[in-house]
Short mmCIF file of C-alpha atoms and ligand atoms in Angstrom, two decimals:
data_model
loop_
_atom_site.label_atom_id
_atom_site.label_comp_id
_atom_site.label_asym_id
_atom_site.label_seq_id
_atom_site.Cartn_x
_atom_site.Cartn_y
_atom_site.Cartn_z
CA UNK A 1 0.00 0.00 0.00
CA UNK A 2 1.11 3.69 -0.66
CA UNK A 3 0.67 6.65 1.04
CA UNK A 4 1.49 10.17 1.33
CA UNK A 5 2.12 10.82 5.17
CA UNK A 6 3.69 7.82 6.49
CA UNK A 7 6.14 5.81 5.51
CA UNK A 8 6.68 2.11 6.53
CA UNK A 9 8.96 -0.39 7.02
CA UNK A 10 10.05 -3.94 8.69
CA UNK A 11 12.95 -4.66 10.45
CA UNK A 12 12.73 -8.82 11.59
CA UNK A 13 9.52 -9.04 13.32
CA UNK A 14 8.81 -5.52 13.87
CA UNK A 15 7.03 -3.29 11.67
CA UNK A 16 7.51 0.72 11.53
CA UNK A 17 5.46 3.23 10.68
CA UNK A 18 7.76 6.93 10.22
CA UNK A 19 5.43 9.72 10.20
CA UNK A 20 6.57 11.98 7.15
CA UNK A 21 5.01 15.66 7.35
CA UNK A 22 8.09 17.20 8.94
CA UNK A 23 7.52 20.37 7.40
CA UNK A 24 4.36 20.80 9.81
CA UNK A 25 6.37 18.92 12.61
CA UNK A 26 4.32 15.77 12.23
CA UNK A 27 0.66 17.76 12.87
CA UNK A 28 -1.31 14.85 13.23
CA UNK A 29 -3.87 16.04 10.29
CA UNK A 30 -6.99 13.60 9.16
CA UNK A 31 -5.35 11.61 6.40
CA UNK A 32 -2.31 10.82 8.27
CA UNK A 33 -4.07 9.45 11.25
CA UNK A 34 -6.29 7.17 8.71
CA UNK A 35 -3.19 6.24 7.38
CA UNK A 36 -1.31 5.71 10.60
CA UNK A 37 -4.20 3.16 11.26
CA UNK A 38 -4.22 1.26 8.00
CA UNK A 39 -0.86 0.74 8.36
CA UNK A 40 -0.87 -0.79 12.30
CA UNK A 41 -4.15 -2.62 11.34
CA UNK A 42 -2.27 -4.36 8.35
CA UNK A 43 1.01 -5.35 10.33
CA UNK A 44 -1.58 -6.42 13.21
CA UNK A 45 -2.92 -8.96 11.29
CA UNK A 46 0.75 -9.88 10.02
CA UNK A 47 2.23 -12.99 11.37
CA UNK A 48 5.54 -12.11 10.92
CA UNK A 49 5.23 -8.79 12.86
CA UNK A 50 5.24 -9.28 16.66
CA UNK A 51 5.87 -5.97 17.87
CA UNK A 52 5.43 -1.66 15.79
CA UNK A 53 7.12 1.12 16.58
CA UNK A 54 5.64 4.61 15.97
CA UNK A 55 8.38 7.50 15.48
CA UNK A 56 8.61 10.64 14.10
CA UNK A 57 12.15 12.85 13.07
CA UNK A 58 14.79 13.85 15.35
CA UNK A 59 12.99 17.34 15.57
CA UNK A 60 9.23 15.69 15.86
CA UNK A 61 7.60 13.31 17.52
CA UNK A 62 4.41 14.95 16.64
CA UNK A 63 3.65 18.59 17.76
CA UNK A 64 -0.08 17.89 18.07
CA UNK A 65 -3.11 17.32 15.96
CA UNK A 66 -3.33 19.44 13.05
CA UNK A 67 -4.00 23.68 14.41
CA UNK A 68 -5.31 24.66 11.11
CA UNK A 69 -7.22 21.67 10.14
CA UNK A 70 -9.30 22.22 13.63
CA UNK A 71 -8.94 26.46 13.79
CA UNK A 72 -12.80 26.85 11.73
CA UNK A 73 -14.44 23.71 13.35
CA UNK A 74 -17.49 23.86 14.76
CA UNK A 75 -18.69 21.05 17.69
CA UNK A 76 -21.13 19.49 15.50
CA UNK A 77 -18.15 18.88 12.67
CA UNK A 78 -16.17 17.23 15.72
CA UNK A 79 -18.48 15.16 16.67
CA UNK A 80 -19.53 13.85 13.40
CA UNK A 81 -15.74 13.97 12.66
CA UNK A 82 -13.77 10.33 13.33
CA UNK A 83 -10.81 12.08 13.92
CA UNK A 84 -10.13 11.94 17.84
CA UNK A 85 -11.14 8.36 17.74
CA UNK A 86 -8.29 7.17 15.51
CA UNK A 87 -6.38 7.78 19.48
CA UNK A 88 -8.98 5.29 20.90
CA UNK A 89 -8.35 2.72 17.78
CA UNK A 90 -4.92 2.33 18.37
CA UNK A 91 -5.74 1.03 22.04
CA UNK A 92 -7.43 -1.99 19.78
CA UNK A 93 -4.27 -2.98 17.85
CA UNK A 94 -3.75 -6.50 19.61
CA UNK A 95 0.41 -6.36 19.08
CA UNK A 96 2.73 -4.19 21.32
CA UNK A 97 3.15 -0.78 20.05
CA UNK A 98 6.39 0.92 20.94
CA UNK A 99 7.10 4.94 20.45
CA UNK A 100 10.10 6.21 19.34
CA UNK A 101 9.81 9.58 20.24
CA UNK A 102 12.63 12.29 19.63
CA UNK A 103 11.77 16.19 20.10
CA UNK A 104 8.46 17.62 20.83
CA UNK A 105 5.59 15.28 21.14
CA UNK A 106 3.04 17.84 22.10
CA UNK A 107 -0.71 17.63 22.66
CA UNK A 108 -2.07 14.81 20.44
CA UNK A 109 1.69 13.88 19.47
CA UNK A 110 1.67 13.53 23.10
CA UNK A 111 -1.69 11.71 23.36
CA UNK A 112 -0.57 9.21 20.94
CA UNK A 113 2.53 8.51 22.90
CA UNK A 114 0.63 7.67 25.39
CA UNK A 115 -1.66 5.69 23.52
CA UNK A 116 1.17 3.55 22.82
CA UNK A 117 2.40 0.85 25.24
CA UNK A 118 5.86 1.73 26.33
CA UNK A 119 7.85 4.61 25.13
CA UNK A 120 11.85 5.53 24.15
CA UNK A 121 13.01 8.78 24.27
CA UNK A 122 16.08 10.72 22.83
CA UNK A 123 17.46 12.99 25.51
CA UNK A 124 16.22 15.47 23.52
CA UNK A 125 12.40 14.46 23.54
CA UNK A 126 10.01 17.05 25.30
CA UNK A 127 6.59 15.97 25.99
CA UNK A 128 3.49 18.62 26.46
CA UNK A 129 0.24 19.01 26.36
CA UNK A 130 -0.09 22.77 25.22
CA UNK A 131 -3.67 22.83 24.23
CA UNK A 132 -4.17 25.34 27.24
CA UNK A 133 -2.68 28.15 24.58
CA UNK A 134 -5.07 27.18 22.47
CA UNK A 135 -7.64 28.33 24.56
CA UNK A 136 -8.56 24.26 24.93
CA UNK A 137 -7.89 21.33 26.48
CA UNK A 138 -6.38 18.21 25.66
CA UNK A 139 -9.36 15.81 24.01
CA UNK A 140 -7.32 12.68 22.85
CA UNK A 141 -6.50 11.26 26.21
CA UNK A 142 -4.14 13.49 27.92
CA UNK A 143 -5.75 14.54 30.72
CA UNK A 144 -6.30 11.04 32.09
CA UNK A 145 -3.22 8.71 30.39
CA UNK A 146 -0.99 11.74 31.75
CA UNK A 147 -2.56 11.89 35.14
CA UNK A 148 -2.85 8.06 35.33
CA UNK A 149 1.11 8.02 34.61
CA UNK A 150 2.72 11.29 35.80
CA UNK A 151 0.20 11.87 39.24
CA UNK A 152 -2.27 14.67 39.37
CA UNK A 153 -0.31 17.43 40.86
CA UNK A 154 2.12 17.22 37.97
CA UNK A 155 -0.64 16.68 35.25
CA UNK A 156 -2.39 20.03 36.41
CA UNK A 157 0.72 22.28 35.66
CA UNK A 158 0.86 20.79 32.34
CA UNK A 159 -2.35 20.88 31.34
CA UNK A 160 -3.17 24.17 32.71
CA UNK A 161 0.40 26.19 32.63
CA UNK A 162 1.39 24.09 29.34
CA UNK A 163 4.40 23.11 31.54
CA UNK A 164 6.63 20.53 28.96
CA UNK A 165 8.68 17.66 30.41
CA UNK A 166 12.13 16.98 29.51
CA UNK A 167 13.10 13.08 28.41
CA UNK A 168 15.15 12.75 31.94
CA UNK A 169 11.75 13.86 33.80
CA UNK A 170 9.09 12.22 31.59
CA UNK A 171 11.45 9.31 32.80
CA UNK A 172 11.68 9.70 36.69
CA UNK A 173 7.76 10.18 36.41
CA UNK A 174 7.32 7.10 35.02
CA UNK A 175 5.47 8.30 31.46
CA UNK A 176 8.11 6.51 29.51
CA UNK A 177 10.42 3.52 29.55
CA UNK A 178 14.14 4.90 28.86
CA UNK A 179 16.11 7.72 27.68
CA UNK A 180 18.82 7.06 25.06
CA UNK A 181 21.34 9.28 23.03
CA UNK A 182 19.47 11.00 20.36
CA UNK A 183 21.41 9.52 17.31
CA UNK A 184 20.09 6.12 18.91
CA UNK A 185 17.12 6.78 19.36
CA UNK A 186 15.13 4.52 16.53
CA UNK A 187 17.81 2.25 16.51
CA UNK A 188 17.60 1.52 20.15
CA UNK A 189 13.43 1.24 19.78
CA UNK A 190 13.83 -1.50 16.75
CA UNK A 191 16.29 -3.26 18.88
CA UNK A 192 13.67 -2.77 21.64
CA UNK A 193 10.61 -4.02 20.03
CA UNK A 194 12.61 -6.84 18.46
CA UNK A 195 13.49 -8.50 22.07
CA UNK A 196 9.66 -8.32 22.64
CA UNK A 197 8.78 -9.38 19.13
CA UNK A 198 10.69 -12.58 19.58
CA UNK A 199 7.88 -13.78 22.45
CA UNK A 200 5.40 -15.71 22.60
CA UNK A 201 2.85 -14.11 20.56
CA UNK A 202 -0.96 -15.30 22.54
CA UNK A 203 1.08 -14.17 25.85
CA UNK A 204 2.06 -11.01 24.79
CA UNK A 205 -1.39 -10.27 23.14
CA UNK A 206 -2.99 -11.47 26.28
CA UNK A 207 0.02 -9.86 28.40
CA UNK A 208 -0.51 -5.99 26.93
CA UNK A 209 -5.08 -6.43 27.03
CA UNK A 210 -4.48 -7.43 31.00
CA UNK A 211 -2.49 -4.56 32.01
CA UNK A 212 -4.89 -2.11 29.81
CA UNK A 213 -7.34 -3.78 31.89
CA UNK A 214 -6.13 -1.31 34.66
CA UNK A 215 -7.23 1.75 32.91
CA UNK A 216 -10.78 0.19 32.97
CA UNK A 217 -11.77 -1.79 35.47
CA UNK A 218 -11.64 -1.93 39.44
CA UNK A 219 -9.52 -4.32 40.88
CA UNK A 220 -11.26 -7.16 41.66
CA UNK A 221 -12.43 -7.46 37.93
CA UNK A 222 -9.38 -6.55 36.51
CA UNK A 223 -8.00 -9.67 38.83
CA UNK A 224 -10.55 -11.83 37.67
CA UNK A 225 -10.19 -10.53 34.27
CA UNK A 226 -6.83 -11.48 34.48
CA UNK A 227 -7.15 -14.93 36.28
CA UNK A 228 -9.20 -15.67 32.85
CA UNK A 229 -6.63 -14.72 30.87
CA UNK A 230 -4.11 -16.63 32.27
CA UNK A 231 -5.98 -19.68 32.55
CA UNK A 232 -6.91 -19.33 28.86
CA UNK A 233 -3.00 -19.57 27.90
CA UNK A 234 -2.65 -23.10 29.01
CA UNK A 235 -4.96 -24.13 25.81
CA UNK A 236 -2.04 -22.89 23.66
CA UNK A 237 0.98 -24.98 22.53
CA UNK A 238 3.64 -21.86 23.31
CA UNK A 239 2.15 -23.01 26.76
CA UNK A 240 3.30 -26.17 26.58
CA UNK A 241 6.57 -25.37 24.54
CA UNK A 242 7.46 -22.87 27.14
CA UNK A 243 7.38 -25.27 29.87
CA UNK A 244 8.48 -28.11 28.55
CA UNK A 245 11.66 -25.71 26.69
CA UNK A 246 12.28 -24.64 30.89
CA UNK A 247 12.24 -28.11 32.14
CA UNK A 248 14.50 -29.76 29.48
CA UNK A 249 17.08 -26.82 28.94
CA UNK A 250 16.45 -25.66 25.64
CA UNK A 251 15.20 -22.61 23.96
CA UNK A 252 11.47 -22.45 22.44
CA UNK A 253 10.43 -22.34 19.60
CA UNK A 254 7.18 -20.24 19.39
CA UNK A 255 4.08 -21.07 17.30
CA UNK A 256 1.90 -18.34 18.18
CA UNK A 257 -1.16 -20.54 18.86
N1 LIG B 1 -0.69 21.98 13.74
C1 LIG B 1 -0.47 22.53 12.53
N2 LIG B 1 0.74 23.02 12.17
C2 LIG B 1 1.73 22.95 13.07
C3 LIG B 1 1.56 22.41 14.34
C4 LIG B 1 0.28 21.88 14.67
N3 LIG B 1 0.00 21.29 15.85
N4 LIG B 1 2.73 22.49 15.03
C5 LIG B 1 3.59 23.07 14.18
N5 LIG B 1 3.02 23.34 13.02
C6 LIG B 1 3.61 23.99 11.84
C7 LIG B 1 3.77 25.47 12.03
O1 LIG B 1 2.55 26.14 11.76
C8 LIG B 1 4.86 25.78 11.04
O2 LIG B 1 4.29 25.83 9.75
P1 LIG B 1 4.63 27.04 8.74
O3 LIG B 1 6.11 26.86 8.46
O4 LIG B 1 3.77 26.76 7.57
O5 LIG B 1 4.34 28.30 9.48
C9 LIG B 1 5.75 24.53 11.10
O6 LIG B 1 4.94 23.52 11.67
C10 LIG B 1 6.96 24.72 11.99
O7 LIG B 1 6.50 25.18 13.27
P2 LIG B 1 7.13 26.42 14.05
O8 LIG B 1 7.62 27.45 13.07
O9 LIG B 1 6.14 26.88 15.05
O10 LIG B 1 8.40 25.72 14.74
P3 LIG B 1 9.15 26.16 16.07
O11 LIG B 1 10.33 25.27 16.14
O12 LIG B 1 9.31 27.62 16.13
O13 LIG B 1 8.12 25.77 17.26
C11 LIG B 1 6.59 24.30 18.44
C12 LIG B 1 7.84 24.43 17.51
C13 LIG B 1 6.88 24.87 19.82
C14 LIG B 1 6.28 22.82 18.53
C15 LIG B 1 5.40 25.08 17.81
O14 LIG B 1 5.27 24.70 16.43
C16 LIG B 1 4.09 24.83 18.46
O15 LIG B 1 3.83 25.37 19.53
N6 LIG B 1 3.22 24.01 17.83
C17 LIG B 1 1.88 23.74 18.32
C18 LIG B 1 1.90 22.76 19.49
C19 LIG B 1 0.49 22.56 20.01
O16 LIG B 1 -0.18 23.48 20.46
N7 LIG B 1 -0.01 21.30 19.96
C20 LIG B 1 -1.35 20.97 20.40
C21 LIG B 1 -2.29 20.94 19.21
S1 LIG B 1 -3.98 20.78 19.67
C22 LIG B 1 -4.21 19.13 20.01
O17 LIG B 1 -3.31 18.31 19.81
C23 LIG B 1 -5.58 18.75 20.55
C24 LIG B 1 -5.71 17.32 20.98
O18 LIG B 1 -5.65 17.05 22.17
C25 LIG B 1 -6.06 16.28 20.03
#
């Protein structure tokens, strides 16, 4: 498939998508978000992908959804509008999705960081949710995935004094994985996603739905939630090839049923 805004790529197992509007900084318009989605939704049904990774340029991440695209719309266009959603769709991608984020990931940049499952940053990497210059608020997530990761007294200043984070303290606040040297940076994320890519693929679809479950459930479902889970990975054969691999000294070989 072709497209305009995105480019992609495999490396092994994983599969990349590069966002490519770095005139605009990566704005996160309509057609690259449809396209962002296409492309996950294709490598997610990919048996030889186990793992993405989202990234930008060394410069952008993604500084936010698209200002002039949104400047003239009215509430009715938004809400008839999928855009926003294409942030709740990429919850639904079964695979691990890793960001490789290097300089501003800002407002929906930001949100879709977050949307991600774990997160590498360049030491240059600044994270933000600016919307309050705007004269809005974040609407793609940030307000809860940042307060869920970062703690609410830390979430307030940047969602109401547009307060950015720097890699170091986006990592001591626990909103992303690890910090590497900028020229690294995608490099370091392949190599990344590959270790994960190289697992068991039911566990780690399982493994990434049961800690999500923690964003929507209480704990005694998410426990039982998880309990089912678990249980249900002893009807696969990586179940059995994991084991049996342990007890007799040898590597496994994954199916991926
Ligand atoms: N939307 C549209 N265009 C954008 C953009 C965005 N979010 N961010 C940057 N651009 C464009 C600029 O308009 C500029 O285009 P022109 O050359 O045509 O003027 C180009 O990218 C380069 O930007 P700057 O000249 O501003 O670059 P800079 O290095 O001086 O500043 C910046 C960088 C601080 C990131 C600045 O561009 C900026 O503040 N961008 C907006 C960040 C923002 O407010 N993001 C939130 C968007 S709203 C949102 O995301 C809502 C949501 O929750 C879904």
């Amino acid at each position: 498939m072709s497209y305009e805004y995105i480019i992609t790529s495999t490396d092994g197992r994983v599969g990349i998508v590069q966002f490519n509007r770095p005139k605009a900084l990566n704005a996160l318009n309509r057609e690259l978000m449809a396209e962002l989605m296409a492309a996950l939704d294709v490598f997610d049904a990919d048996d030889d992908i186990g793992c993405m990774v989202i990234t930008g340029n060394e410069k952008a991440f993604a500084a936010g959804a698209d200002i002039k695209e949104m400047a003239n719309a009215a509430p009715v266009d938004m809400l008839d509008n999928p855009f926003i959603d294409y942030w709740d769709r990429l919850r639904r991608i079964g695979k691990p999705v890793v960001a490789a984020v290097s300089g501003f990931a800002l407002g929906g940049g930001c949100e879709l960081a977050m949307a991600c499952d774990m997160i590498i940053a360049s030491e240059t990497a600044r994270f933000g949710q600016p919307e309050i210059n705007l004269g809005i608020i974040p609407g793609a997530g940030g307000t809860q995935r940042m307060t869920l990761a970062v703690g609410k007294a830390l979430a307030m200043e940047m969602v109401l004094n547009g307060r950015f984070l720097t890699a170091a303290e986006a990592l001591q606040h626990g909103l992303i994985n690890r910090v590497v040297p900028t020229e690294l940076y995608l490099a370091e994320a392949i190599k990344f996603a590959a270790e994960i890519a190289a697992r068991a693929p039911v566990a780690l679809r399982l493994g990434k739905e049961a800690v999500n479950a923690v964003y929507e459930m209480p704990l005694q479902a998410g426990l039982a939630h998880e309990r089912r889970l678990f249980y249900m990975l002893f009807s696969t054969e990586d179940q059995k090839e994991g084991m049996d691999a342990f007890i007799n000294k040898r590597k496994p070989e994954w199916q991926g049923k």
